[in-house]
CSV table of C-alpha atoms and ligand atoms in Angstrom, one decimal:
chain,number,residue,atom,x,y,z
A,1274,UNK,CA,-25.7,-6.0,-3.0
A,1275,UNK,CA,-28.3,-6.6,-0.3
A,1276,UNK,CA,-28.0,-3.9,1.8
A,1277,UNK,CA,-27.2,-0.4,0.7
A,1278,UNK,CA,-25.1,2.1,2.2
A,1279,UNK,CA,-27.9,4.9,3.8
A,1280,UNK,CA,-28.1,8.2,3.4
A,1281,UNK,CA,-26.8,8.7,6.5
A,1282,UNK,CA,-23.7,6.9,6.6
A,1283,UNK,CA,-22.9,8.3,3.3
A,1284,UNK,CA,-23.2,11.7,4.1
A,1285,UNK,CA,-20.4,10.8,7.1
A,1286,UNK,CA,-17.9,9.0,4.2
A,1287,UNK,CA,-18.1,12.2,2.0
A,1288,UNK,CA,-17.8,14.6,4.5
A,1289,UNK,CA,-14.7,12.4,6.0
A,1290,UNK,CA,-16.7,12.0,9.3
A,1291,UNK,CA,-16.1,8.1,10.0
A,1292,UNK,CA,-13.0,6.0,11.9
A,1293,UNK,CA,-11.1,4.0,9.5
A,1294,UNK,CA,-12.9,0.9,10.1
A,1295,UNK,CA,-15.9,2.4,9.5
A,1296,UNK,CA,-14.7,3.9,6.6
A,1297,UNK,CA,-12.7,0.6,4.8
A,1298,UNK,CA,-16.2,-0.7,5.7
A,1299,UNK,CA,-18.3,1.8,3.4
A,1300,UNK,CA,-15.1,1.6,0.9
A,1301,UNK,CA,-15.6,-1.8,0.3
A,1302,UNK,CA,-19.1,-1.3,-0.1
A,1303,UNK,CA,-18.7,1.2,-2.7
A,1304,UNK,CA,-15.7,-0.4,-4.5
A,1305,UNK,CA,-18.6,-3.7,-5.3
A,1306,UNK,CA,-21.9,-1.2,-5.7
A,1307,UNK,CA,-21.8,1.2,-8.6
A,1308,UNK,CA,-25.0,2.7,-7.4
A,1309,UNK,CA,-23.5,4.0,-4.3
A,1310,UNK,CA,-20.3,4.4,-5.9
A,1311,UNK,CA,-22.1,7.1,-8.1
A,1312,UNK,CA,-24.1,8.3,-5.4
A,1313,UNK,CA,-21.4,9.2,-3.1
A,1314,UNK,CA,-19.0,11.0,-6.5
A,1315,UNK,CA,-22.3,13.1,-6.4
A,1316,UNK,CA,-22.4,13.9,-3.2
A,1317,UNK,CA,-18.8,15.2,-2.9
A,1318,UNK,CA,-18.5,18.9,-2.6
A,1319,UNK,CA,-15.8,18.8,-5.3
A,1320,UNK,CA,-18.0,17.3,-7.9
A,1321,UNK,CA,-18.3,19.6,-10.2
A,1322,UNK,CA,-15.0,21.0,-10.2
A,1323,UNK,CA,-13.4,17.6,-10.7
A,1324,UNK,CA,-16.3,17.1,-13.8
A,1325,UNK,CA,-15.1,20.1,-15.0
A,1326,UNK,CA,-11.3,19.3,-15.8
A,1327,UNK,CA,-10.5,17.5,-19.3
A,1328,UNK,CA,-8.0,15.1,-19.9
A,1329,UNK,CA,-4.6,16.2,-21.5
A,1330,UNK,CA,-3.5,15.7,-24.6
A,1331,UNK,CA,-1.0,12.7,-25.3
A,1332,UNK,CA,2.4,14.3,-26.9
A,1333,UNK,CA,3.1,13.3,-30.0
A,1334,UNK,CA,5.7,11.0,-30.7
A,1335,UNK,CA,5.6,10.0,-26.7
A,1336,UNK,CA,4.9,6.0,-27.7
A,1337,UNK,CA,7.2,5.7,-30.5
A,1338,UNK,CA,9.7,7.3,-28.7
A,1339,UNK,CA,9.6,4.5,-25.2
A,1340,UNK,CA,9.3,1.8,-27.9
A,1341,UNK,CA,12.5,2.9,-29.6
A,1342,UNK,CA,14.4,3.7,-26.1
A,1343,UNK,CA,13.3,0.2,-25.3
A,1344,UNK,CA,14.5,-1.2,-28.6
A,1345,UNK,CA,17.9,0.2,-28.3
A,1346,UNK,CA,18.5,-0.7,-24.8
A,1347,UNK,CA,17.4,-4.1,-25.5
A,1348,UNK,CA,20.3,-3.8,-27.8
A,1349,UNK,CA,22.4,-2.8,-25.8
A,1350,UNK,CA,22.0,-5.7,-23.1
A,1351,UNK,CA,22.3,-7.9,-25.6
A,1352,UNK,CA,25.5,-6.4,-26.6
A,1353,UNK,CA,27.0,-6.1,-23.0
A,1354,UNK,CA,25.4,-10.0,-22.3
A,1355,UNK,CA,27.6,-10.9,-26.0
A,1356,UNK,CA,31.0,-9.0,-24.7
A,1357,UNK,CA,30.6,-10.7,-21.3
A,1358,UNK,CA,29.8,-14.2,-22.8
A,1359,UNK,CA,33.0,-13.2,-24.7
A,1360,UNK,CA,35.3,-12.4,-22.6
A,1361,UNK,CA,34.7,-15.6,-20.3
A,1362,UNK,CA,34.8,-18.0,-22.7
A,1363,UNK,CA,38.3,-16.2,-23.6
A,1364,UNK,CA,39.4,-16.8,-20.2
A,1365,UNK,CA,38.3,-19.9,-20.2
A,1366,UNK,CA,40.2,-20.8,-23.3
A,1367,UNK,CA,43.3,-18.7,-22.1
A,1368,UNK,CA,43.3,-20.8,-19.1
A,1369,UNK,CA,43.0,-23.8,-20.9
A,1370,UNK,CA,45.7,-23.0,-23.5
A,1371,UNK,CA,48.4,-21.8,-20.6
A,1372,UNK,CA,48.2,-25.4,-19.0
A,1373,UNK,CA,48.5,-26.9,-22.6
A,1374,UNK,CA,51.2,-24.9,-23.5
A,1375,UNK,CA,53.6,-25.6,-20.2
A,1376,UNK,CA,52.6,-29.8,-21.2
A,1377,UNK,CA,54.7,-31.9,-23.0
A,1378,UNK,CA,56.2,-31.0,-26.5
A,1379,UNK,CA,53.7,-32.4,-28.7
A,1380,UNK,CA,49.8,-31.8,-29.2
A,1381,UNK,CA,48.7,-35.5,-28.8
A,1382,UNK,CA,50.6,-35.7,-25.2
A,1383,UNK,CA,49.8,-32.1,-24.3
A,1384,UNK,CA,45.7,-33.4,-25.2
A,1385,UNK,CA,46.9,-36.4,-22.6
A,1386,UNK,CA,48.4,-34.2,-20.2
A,1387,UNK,CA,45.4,-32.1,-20.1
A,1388,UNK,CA,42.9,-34.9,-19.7
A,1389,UNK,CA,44.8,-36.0,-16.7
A,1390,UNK,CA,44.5,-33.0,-15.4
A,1391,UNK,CA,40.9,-32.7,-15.8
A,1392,UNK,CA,40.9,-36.6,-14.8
A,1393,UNK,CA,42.9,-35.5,-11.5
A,1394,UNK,CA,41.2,-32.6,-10.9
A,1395,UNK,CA,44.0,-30.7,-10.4
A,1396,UNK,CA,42.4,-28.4,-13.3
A,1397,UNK,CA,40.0,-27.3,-10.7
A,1398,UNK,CA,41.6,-23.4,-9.9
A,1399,UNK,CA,41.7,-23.0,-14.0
A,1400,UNK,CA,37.4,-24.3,-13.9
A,1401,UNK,CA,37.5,-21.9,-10.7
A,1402,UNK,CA,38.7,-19.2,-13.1
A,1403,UNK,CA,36.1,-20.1,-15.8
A,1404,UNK,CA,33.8,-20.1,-13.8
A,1405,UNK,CA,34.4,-16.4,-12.2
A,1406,UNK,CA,34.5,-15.2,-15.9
A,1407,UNK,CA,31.2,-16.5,-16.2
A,1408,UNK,CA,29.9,-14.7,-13.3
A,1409,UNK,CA,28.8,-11.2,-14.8
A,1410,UNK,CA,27.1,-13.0,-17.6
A,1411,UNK,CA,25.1,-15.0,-14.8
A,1412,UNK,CA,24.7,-11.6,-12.7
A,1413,UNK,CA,23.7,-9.7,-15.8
A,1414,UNK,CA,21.1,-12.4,-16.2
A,1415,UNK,CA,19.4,-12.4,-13.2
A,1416,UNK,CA,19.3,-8.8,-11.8
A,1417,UNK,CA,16.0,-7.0,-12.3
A,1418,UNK,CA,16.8,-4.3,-15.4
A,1419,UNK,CA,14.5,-1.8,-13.4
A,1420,UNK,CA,14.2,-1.1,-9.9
A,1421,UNK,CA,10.5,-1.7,-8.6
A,1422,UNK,CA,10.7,-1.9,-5.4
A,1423,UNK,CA,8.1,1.5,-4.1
A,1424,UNK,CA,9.9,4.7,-3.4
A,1425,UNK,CA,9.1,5.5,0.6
A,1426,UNK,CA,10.0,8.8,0.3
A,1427,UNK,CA,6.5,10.4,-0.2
A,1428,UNK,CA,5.3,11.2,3.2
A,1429,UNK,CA,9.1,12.4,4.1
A,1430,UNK,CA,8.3,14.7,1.0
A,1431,UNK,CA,5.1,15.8,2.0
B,854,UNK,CA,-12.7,5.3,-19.5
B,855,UNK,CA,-12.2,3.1,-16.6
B,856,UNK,CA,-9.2,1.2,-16.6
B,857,UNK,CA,-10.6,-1.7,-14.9
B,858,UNK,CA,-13.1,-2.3,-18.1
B,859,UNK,CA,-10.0,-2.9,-20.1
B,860,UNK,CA,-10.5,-5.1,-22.4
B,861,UNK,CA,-10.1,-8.4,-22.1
B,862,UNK,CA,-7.3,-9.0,-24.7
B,863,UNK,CA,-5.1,-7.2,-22.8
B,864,UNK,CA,-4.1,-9.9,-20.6
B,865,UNK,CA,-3.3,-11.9,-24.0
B,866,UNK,CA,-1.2,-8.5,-25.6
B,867,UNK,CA,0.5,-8.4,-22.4
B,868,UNK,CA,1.9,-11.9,-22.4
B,869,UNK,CA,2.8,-11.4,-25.9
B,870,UNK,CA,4.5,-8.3,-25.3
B,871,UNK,CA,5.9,-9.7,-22.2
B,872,UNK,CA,7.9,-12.1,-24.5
B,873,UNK,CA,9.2,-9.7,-27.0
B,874,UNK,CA,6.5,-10.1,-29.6
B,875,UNK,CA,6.6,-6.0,-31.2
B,876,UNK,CA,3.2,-5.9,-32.1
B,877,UNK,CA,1.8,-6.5,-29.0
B,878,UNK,CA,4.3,-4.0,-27.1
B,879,UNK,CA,3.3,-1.5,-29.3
B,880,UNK,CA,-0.1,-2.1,-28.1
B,881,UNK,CA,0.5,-2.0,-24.7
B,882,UNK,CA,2.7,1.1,-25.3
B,883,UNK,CA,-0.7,2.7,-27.0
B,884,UNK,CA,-3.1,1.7,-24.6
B,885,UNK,CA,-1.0,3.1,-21.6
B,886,UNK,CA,0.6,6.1,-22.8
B,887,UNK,CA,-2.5,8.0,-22.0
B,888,UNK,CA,-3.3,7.0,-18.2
B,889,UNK,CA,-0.1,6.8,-17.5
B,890,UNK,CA,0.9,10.5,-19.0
B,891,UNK,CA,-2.5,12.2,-17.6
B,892,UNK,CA,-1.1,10.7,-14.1
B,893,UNK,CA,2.1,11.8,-14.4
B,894,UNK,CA,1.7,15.6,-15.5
B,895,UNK,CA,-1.2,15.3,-12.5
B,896,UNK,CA,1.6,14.6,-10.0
B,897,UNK,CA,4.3,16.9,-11.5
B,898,UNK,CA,2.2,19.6,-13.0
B,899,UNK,CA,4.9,20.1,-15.8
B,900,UNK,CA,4.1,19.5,-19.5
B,901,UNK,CA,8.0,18.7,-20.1
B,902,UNK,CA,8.7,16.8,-16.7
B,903,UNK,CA,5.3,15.2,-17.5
B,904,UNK,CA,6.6,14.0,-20.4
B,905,UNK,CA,9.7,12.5,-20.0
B,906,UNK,CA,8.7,10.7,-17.2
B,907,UNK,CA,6.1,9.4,-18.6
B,908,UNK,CA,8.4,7.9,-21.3
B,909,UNK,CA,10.4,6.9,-18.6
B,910,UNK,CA,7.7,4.8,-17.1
B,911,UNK,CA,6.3,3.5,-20.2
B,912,UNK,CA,10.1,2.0,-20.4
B,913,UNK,CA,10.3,0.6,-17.1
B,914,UNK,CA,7.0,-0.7,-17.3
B,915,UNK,CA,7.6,-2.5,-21.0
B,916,UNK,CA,11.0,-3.8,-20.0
B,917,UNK,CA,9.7,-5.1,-16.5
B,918,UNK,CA,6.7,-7.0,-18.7
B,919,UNK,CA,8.6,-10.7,-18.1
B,920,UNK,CA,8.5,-9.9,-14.3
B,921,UNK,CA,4.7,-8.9,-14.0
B,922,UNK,CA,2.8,-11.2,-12.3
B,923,UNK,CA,-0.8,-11.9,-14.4
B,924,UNK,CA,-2.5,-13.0,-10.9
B,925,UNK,CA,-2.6,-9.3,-10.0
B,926,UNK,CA,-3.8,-6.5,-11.5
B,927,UNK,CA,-2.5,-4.8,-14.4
B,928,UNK,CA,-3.6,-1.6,-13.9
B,929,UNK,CA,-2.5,-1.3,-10.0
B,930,UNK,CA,0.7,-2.6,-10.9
B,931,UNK,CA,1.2,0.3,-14.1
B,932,UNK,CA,0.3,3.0,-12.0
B,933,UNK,CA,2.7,1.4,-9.0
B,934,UNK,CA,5.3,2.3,-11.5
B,935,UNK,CA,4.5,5.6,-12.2
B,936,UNK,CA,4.0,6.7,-8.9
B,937,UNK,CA,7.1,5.5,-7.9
B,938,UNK,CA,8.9,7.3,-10.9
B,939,UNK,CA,7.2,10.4,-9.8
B,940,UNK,CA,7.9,10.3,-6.0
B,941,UNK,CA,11.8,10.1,-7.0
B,942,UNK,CA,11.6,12.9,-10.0
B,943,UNK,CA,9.9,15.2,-6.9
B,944,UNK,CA,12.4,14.5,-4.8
B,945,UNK,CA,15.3,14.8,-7.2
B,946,UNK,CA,13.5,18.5,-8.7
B,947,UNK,CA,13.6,19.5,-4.8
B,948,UNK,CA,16.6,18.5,-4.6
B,949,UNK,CA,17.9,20.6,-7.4
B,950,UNK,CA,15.5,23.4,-6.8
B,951,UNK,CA,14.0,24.2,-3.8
B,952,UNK,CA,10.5,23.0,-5.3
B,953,UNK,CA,8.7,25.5,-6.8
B,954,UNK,CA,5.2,24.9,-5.7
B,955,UNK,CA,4.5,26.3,-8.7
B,956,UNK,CA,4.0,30.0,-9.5
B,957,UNK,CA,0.1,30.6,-8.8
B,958,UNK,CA,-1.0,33.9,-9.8
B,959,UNK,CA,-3.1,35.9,-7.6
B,960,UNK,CA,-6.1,35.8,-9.9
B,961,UNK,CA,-8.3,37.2,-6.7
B,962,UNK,CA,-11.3,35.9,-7.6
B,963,UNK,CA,-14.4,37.0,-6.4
B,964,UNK,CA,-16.1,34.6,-3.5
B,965,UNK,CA,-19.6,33.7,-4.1
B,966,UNK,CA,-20.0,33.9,-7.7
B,967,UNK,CA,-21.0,31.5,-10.0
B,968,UNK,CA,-17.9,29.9,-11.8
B,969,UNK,CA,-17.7,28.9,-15.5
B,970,UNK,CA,-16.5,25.5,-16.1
B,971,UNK,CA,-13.0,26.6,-17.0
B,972,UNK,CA,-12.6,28.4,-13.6
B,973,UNK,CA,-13.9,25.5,-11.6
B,974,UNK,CA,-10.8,23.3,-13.4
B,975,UNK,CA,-8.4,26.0,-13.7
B,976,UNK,CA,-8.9,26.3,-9.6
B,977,UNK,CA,-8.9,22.7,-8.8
B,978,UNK,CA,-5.4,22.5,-10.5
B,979,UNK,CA,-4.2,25.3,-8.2
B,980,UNK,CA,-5.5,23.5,-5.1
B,981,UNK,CA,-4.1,20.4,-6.5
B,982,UNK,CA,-0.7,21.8,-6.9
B,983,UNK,CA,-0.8,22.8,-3.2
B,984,UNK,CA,-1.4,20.2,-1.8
B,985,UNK,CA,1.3,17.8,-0.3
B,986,UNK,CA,2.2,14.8,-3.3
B,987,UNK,CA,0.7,12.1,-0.7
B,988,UNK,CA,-2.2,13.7,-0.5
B,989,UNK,CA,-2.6,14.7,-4.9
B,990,UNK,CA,-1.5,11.1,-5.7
B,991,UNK,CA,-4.5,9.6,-3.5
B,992,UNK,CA,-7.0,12.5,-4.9
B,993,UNK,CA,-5.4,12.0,-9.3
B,994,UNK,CA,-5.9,8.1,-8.8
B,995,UNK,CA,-9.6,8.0,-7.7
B,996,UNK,CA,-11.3,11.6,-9.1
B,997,UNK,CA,-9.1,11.0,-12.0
B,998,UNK,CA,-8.4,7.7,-12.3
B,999,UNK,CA,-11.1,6.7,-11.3
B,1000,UNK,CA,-9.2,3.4,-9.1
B,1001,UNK,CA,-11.4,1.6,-6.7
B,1002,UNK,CA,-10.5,2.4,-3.2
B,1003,UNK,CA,-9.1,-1.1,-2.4
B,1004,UNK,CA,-6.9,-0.9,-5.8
B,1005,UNK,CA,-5.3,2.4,-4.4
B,1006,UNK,CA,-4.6,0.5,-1.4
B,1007,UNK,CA,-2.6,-1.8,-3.6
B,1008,UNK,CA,-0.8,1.0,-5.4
B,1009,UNK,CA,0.4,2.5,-2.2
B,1010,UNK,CA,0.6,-1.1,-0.5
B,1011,UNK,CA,-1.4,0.4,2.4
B,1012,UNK,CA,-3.9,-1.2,4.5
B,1013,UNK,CA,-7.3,0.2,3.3
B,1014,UNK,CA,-7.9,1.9,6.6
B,1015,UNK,CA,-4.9,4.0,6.3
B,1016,UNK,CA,-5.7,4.7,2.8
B,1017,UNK,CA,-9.6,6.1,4.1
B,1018,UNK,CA,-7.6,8.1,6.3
B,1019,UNK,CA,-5.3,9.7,4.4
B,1020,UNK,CA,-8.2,10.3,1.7
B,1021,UNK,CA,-10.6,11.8,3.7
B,1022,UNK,CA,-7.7,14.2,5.2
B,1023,UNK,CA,-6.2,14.8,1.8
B,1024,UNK,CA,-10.2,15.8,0.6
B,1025,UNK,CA,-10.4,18.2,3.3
B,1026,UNK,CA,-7.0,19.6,2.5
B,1027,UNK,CA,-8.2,20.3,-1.7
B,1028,UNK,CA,-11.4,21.4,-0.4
B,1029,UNK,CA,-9.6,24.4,1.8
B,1030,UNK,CA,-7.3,25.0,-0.7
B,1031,UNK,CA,-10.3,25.4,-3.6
B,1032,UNK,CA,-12.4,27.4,-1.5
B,1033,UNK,CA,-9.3,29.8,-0.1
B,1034,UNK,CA,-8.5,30.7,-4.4
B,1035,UNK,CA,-12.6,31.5,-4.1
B,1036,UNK,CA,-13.8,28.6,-6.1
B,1037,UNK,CA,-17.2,27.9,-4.5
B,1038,UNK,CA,-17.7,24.3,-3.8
C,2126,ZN,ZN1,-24.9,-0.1,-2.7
């Protein structure tokens, strides 16, 4: 850091005394020079009083509790994911077992029937319906498990 | 400690965790329980609401590992989370309540005279609690925190001029609020 911030101009950042361009100027200053970093935490009024709290104490049991809520609801998504994944590929086989079924008597022409089908694609609206089964598991898969977008709320709260 | 001198593993625990690996989760779990805790019962001034919401982040955070993006910072991006989590358990506890700001006992101190150590803290929390949340969360992450100004910018996604501004009002604010329960600055 060449050029230091003087006294001066620090005595206008701690009491609040400078525009905010003035002020993201001396910020960045600070945030880069740990010798006026400390000189201007020493200068603040409130010095003392904020040397003079101590941290809290960590609860007990506070870690192993978030790492067994996250075990068990990473359980549970992978249950939900399994009973989705389920369920669609039931569909999927109900659909295809309904066209087999309304075929021709026999398993080797209802197999040919159904590959015409597929082969015509008039089998499309059963894929269709595969295909929307499948669409929670896909949905599940993709949507954030948390929200993070920032809560605005704060200055409404204030 | 300050959280930017993490050490430098943690980059490498929080890929690892990031993948499911237990080990390293638990280590991240470990290493953030106590920032993120201290800020949390700073902004809600409530051992028990401290608590659960700092579970509640430590959660969040942990299950949102495979979304965190290693170019930024880890730190700015925890206490992101936090803050967040505490903006909506304010607003849901004034919802429910109208807020308590907190029962402060009229301790009426005498002006002037020289305070022990334990007064000057136990009067800084009072004029903490007073103070508007968008004022305490700006004060907890750099006198506590000990954030850089530009990283607080990044946890409130402000422009750093806004956040100067809002600092140097929200100092002036605690410092009325310290002096009026007759701590001397
Ligand atoms: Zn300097």
């Amino acid at each position: 850091m060449s050029t230091h911030v003087d006294d001066a101009l620090l005595a206008r950042f701690v009491a609040g005394d400078l525009g905010e361009h003035a002020a993201a100027h001396v910020a960045l200053h600070l945030d880069a020079c740990p010798a006026c970093a400390n000189r201007a935490r020493e200068a603040d009024p409130l010095a003392r009083a904020f040397a003079a709290v101590d941290d809290p104490v960590v609860p007990e049991g506070l870690v192993a509790a978030a790492l067994a809520e996250v075990e068990a609801r990473g359980r549970a998504t992978d249950e939900r994911l399994l009973g989705l994944g389920l369920a669609a590929a039931l569909a999927v086989t109900a659909s295809m077992l309904s066209v087999l079924s309304t075929g021709p008597v026999g398993w080797a022409a209802r197999l040919r029937a159904l590959a015409d089908l597929v082969i015509d694609g008039a089998l499309g609206p059963w894929l269709a319906l595969g295909t929307v089964g499948l669409l929670p598991v896909v949905a599940l898969l993709a949507l954030p498990a948390d929200r993070e977008a920032p809560a605005l709320a704060l200055e409404r709260a204030a | 400690m300050r959280l930017h001198d993490a050490p430098h593993d943690e980059s490498a625990h929080i890929a690892l965790a990031a993948d499911g690996d237990p080990t390293a989760r638990s280590w991240v779990a470990s290493r953030w329980a106590a920032p993120l805790h201290r800020f949390c019962l700073r902004m809600l001034r409530d051992e028990q609401d401290a608590q659960e919401v700092s579970q509640e982040v430590l959660v969040k955070l942990l299950r949102a590992l495979d979304r965190y993006d290693p170019q930024r910072s880890f730190s700015t991006w925890a206490y992101g989370i936090a803050r967040n989590a505490c903006i909506d358990h304010l607003r849901r506890r004034r919802l429910r309540t109208h807020e308590p700001s907190r029962e402060v006992a009229d301790t009426s101190p005498t002006p002037l005279q020289e305070a022990s150590r334990a007064e000057r803290a136990e009067r800084l929390h009072e004029a903490l609690a007073e103070i508007p949340p968008m004022y305490r969360e700006i004060l907890v992450l750099y006198h506590f925190e000990h954030l850089k100004y530009t990283e607080i910018a990044e946890v409130l996604d402000l422009p750093l001029g806004t956040v100067m501004n809002r600092i140097f009002r929200a100092r002036g604010k605690l410092r009325t609020a310290y002096e009026g329960r007759g701590g001397v600055a």
